């Protein structure tokens, strides 16, 4: 599978990969806010952000558009094996105690969420 080989290459090259499931409008807004705010921790790590939409208008350095098929393969592999701690997937799952759920319910700020995402 070429998707797996690409992901392996990215994991070797970047210290952190964040994949936003930006098909959801709320997550899409968080992705755009992430690029607008450029959290301080981003400067200390080589971070790649992936999404399914070409809607990032800020500095696109470190942003890669992936297909829905690539996203589904990565998600399935990650959920099956949780093979690395350098991959973060931002999506709404049925996990109510997730950081994204805390953010959506205003229990934490966007800045706190982005900093947690980067650590």
Coordinates of N, CA and C in Angstrom, one line a residue:
X1 N 0.8 -1.2 0.0 CA 0.0 0.0 0.0 C 0.9 1.2 0.0
X2 N 0.8 2.1 -1.0 CA 1.6 3.2 -1.1 C 1.3 4.2 0.0
X3 N 0.1 4.3 0.5 CA -0.3 5.2 1.6 C 0.5 4.9 2.9
X4 N 0.7 3.6 3.2 CA 1.5 3.2 4.3 C 2.9 3.6 4.2
X5 N 3.5 3.4 3.0 CA 4.9 3.8 2.8 C 5.0 5.4 2.9
X6 N 4.1 6.1 2.4 CA 4.1 7.6 2.5 C 4.1 8.0 4.0
X7 N 3.2 7.3 4.8 CA 3.0 7.7 6.2 C 4.3 7.3 6.9
X8 N 4.9 6.2 6.6 CA 6.2 5.8 7.3 C 7.3 6.9 7.0
X9 N 7.3 7.4 5.7 CA 8.3 8.4 5.4 C 8.0 9.7 6.1
X10 N 6.8 10.1 6.2 CA 6.4 11.3 7.0 C 6.8 11.2 8.5
X11 N 6.5 10.0 9.0 CA 6.8 9.8 10.4 C 8.3 9.8 10.7
X12 N 9.1 9.4 9.7 CA 10.6 9.6 9.9 C 11.0 11.0 9.8
X13 N 10.4 11.8 8.9 CA 10.8 13.2 8.6 C 10.2 14.2 9.7
X14 N 9.0 14.0 10.2 CA 8.4 14.9 11.1 C 8.3 14.4 12.5
X15 N 8.4 15.3 13.5 CA 8.3 14.8 14.9 C 6.9 14.6 15.3
X16 N 5.9 15.2 14.5 CA 4.5 15.1 14.9 C 3.7 15.3 13.6
X17 N 2.7 14.4 13.4 CA 1.7 14.6 12.3 C 0.3 14.7 13.0
X18 N -0.4 15.7 12.6 CA -1.8 16.0 13.0 C -2.7 15.9 11.8
X19 N -3.7 15.0 11.9 CA -4.6 14.9 10.8 C -6.0 15.3 11.3
X20 N -6.5 16.4 10.7 CA -7.8 16.9 11.0 C -8.8 16.3 10.1
X21 N -9.9 15.7 10.6 CA -11.0 15.3 9.8 C -11.9 16.5 9.5
X22 N -11.4 17.3 8.6 CA -12.1 18.6 8.3 C -13.4 18.5 7.5
X23 N -13.9 17.3 7.3 CA -15.2 17.1 6.7 C -16.3 17.7 7.6
X24 N -15.9 17.7 8.9 CA -16.8 18.2 9.9 C -16.5 19.7 10.0
X25 N -17.5 20.6 9.9 CA -17.3 22.1 9.9 C -16.6 22.6 11.1
X26 N -16.9 22.0 12.3 CA -16.3 22.5 13.5 C -14.8 22.2 13.6
X27 N -14.5 21.0 13.2 CA -13.1 20.6 13.1 C -12.3 21.4 12.0
X28 N -13.0 21.7 10.9 CA -12.4 22.5 9.9 C -12.1 23.9 10.5
X29 N -12.9 24.4 11.3 CA -12.6 25.8 11.9 C -11.5 25.7 12.8
X30 N -11.4 24.6 13.6 CA -10.2 24.4 14.5 C -8.9 24.3 13.7
X31 N -9.0 23.6 12.6 CA -7.8 23.4 11.7 C -7.3 24.8 11.2
X32 N -8.3 25.6 10.7 CA -7.9 26.9 10.3 C -7.4 27.8 11.4
X33 N -8.0 27.7 12.6 CA -7.6 28.5 13.7 C -6.2 28.0 14.2
X34 N -5.9 26.7 14.0 CA -4.5 26.2 14.3 C -3.5 26.9 13.5
X35 N -3.8 27.0 12.2 CA -2.8 27.7 11.3 C -2.7 29.2 11.5
X36 N -3.8 29.8 11.9 CA -3.8 31.2 12.2 C -3.0 31.5 13.5
X37 N -3.2 30.7 14.5 CA -2.5 31.0 15.8 C -1.1 30.5 15.8
X38 N -0.7 29.5 15.0 CA 0.7 29.0 15.1 C 1.2 28.9 16.5
X39 N 0.7 27.9 17.3 CA 1.1 27.7 18.7 C 2.7 27.7 18.8
X40 N 3.1 28.2 19.9 CA 4.6 28.4 20.2 C 5.3 27.0 20.1
X41 N 4.7 26.0 20.5 CA 5.3 24.6 20.5 C 5.6 24.2 19.0
X42 N 4.8 24.8 18.1 CA 5.0 24.4 16.7 C 6.4 24.8 16.2
X43 N 7.0 25.8 16.8 CA 8.3 26.3 16.4 C 9.4 25.4 16.9
X44 N 9.1 24.6 17.9 CA 10.1 23.7 18.5 C 10.1 22.3 17.9
X45 N 9.1 22.0 17.1 CA 9.0 20.7 16.5 C 8.7 20.8 15.0
X46 N 9.1 19.8 14.3 CA 8.7 19.8 12.8 C 7.4 19.1 12.7
X47 N 6.3 19.9 12.5 CA 5.0 19.4 12.5 C 4.4 19.4 11.1
X48 N 3.7 18.3 10.7 CA 3.0 18.2 9.5 C 1.5 18.1 9.9
X49 N 0.7 18.9 9.2 CA -0.8 18.9 9.4 C -1.4 18.4 8.1
X50 N -2.3 17.4 8.2 CA -3.0 16.9 7.1 C -4.5 17.2 7.2
X51 N -5.1 17.3 6.1 CA -6.6 17.5 6.0 C -7.1 17.1 4.7
X52 N -8.4 17.0 4.6 CA -9.0 16.6 3.3 C -9.4 17.8 2.4
X53 N -9.3 19.0 3.0 CA -9.8 20.2 2.2 C -8.6 21.1 1.9
X54 N -8.7 21.8 0.8 CA -7.7 22.8 0.4 C -8.2 24.1 0.8
X55 N -8.3 24.4 2.1 CA -8.9 25.6 2.5 C -8.0 26.4 3.4
X56 N -6.8 26.0 3.6 CA -5.8 26.8 4.4 C -5.3 27.9 3.6
X57 N -5.5 29.1 4.1 CA -5.1 30.3 3.4 C -3.8 30.9 4.1
X58 N -3.6 30.5 5.3 CA -2.4 31.0 6.0 C -1.2 30.3 5.5
X59 N 0.0 30.4 6.1 CA 1.2 29.8 5.6 C 0.9 28.3 5.5
X60 N 1.0 27.7 4.3 CA 0.7 26.3 4.1 C 1.9 25.4 4.3
X61 N 3.0 26.0 4.8 CA 4.2 25.1 5.0 C 3.8 24.1 6.1
X62 N 4.0 22.8 5.7 CA 3.7 21.8 6.7 C 2.3 21.3 6.5
X63 N 1.6 21.7 5.5 CA 0.2 21.2 5.3 C 0.1 20.3 4.1
X64 N -0.5 19.2 4.2 CA -0.7 18.3 3.1 C -2.2 17.9 3.0
X65 N -2.7 17.9 1.8 CA -4.0 17.5 1.5 C -4.0 16.0 1.2
X66 N -4.9 15.3 1.9 CA -5.0 13.8 1.7 C -6.3 13.5 1.1
X67 N -6.4 12.4 0.5 CA -7.7 11.9 0.0 C -8.5 11.2 1.1
X68 N -9.8 11.1 0.9 CA -10.6 10.4 1.8 C -10.2 8.9 2.0
X69 N -9.7 8.3 0.9 CA -9.2 7.0 0.9 C -8.0 6.9 1.8
X70 N -7.0 7.8 1.6 CA -5.8 7.8 2.4 C -6.2 8.0 3.9
X71 N -7.1 8.9 4.2 CA -7.5 9.2 5.5 C -8.1 7.9 6.2
X72 N -9.0 7.3 5.5 CA -9.6 6.0 6.0 C -8.6 4.9 6.3
X73 N -7.6 4.8 5.4 CA -6.6 3.8 5.6 C -5.7 4.1 6.9
X74 N -5.3 5.4 7.0 CA -4.5 5.8 8.1 C -5.3 5.6 9.4
X75 N -6.6 6.1 9.4 CA -7.4 6.0 10.6 C -7.6 4.5 11.0
X76 N -7.9 3.6 10.0 CA -8.1 2.2 10.3 C -6.8 1.6 10.9
X77 N -5.7 1.9 10.3 CA -4.4 1.4 10.9 C -4.1 1.9 12.3
X78 N -4.3 3.2 12.4 CA -4.0 3.8 13.7 C -4.9 3.3 14.8
X79 N -6.2 3.2 14.5 CA -7.1 2.7 15.5 C -6.9 1.2 15.8
X80 N -6.4 0.5 14.9 CA -6.2 -1.0 15.1 C -4.9 -1.2 15.9
X81 N -3.9 -0.4 15.6 CA -2.6 -0.7 16.2 C -2.0 0.3 17.1
X82 N -2.5 1.6 17.0 CA -1.9 2.7 17.7 C -0.4 2.6 17.7
X83 N 0.2 2.6 16.6 CA 1.6 2.3 16.4 C 2.5 3.4 16.7
X84 N 2.1 4.6 17.0 CA 3.0 5.7 17.3 C 2.4 6.7 18.1
X85 N 3.1 7.4 18.9 CA 2.6 8.5 19.7 C 2.8 9.9 19.0
X86 N 3.4 9.8 17.7 CA 3.7 11.0 17.0 C 2.6 11.3 15.9
X87 N 1.5 10.6 16.0 CA 0.4 10.8 15.1 C -0.9 11.2 15.9
X88 N -1.5 12.3 15.6 CA -2.7 12.7 16.3 C -3.8 12.9 15.3
X89 N -5.0 12.3 15.6 CA -6.1 12.4 14.7 C -7.2 13.2 15.4
X90 N -7.6 14.3 14.8 CA -8.6 15.1 15.3 C -9.9 14.8 14.6
X91 N -10.8 14.1 15.4 CA -12.1 13.8 14.8 C -13.0 13.6 16.0
X92 N -14.3 13.6 15.7 CA -15.3 13.4 16.8 C -15.5 11.9 16.8
X93 N -15.2 11.3 17.9 CA -15.4 9.9 18.1 C -16.5 9.8 19.2
X94 N -16.7 8.6 19.6 CA -17.7 8.4 20.7 C -17.1 8.5 22.1
X95 N -15.9 9.0 22.1 CA -15.1 9.1 23.3 C -15.5 10.5 23.9
X96 N -16.3 10.5 24.9 CA -16.8 11.8 25.5 C -15.7 12.5 26.3
X97 N -14.7 11.8 26.8 CA -13.7 12.4 27.6 C -12.5 12.9 26.7
X98 N -12.7 13.0 25.4 CA -11.6 13.4 24.6 C -11.3 14.9 24.7
X99 N -10.1 15.3 24.3 CA -9.8 16.8 24.4 C -10.7 17.6 23.5
X100 N -11.0 17.0 22.3 CA -11.8 17.7 21.4 C -13.2 18.0 21.9
X101 N -13.7 17.0 22.7 CA -15.0 17.1 23.4 C -14.9 18.3 24.4
X102 N -13.8 18.3 25.1 CA -13.6 19.4 26.1 C -13.6 20.7 25.5
X103 N -13.0 20.8 24.3 CA -12.9 22.1 23.6 C -14.3 22.5 23.1
X104 N -15.0 21.5 22.5 CA -16.4 21.8 22.0 C -17.4 22.3 23.0
X105 N -17.1 21.8 24.3 CA -18.0 22.2 25.4 C -17.4 23.3 26.2
X106 N -16.5 24.0 25.7 CA -15.9 25.2 26.3 C -15.3 24.9 27.7
X107 N -14.8 23.7 27.9 CA -14.1 23.3 29.1 C -12.6 23.7 29.1
X108 N -12.1 23.8 27.9 CA -10.7 24.3 27.7 C -10.8 25.3 26.5
X109 N -9.7 26.1 26.4 CA -9.6 27.1 25.3 C -9.0 26.5 24.1
X110 N -9.1 27.1 23.0 CA -8.4 26.7 21.8 C -6.9 26.6 22.0
X111 N -6.4 27.6 22.6 CA -4.9 27.6 22.9 C -4.5 26.4 23.7
X112 N -5.3 26.1 24.7 CA -4.9 24.9 25.6 C -5.0 23.6 24.8
X113 N -6.0 23.6 23.9 CA -6.2 22.4 23.1 C -5.0 22.2 22.1
X114 N -4.6 23.3 21.4 CA -3.5 23.2 20.5 C -2.2 22.9 21.2
X115 N -2.0 23.4 22.3 CA -0.7 23.1 23.1 C -0.8 21.6 23.5
X116 N -1.9 21.1 23.9 CA -2.0 19.7 24.3 C -1.8 18.8 23.1
X117 N -2.3 19.2 21.9 CA -2.2 18.5 20.7 C -0.7 18.3 20.3
X118 N 0.0 19.3 20.6 CA 1.4 19.4 20.2 C 2.4 18.6 21.2
X119 N 1.8 18.2 22.3 CA 2.7 17.5 23.3 C 2.4 16.0 23.3

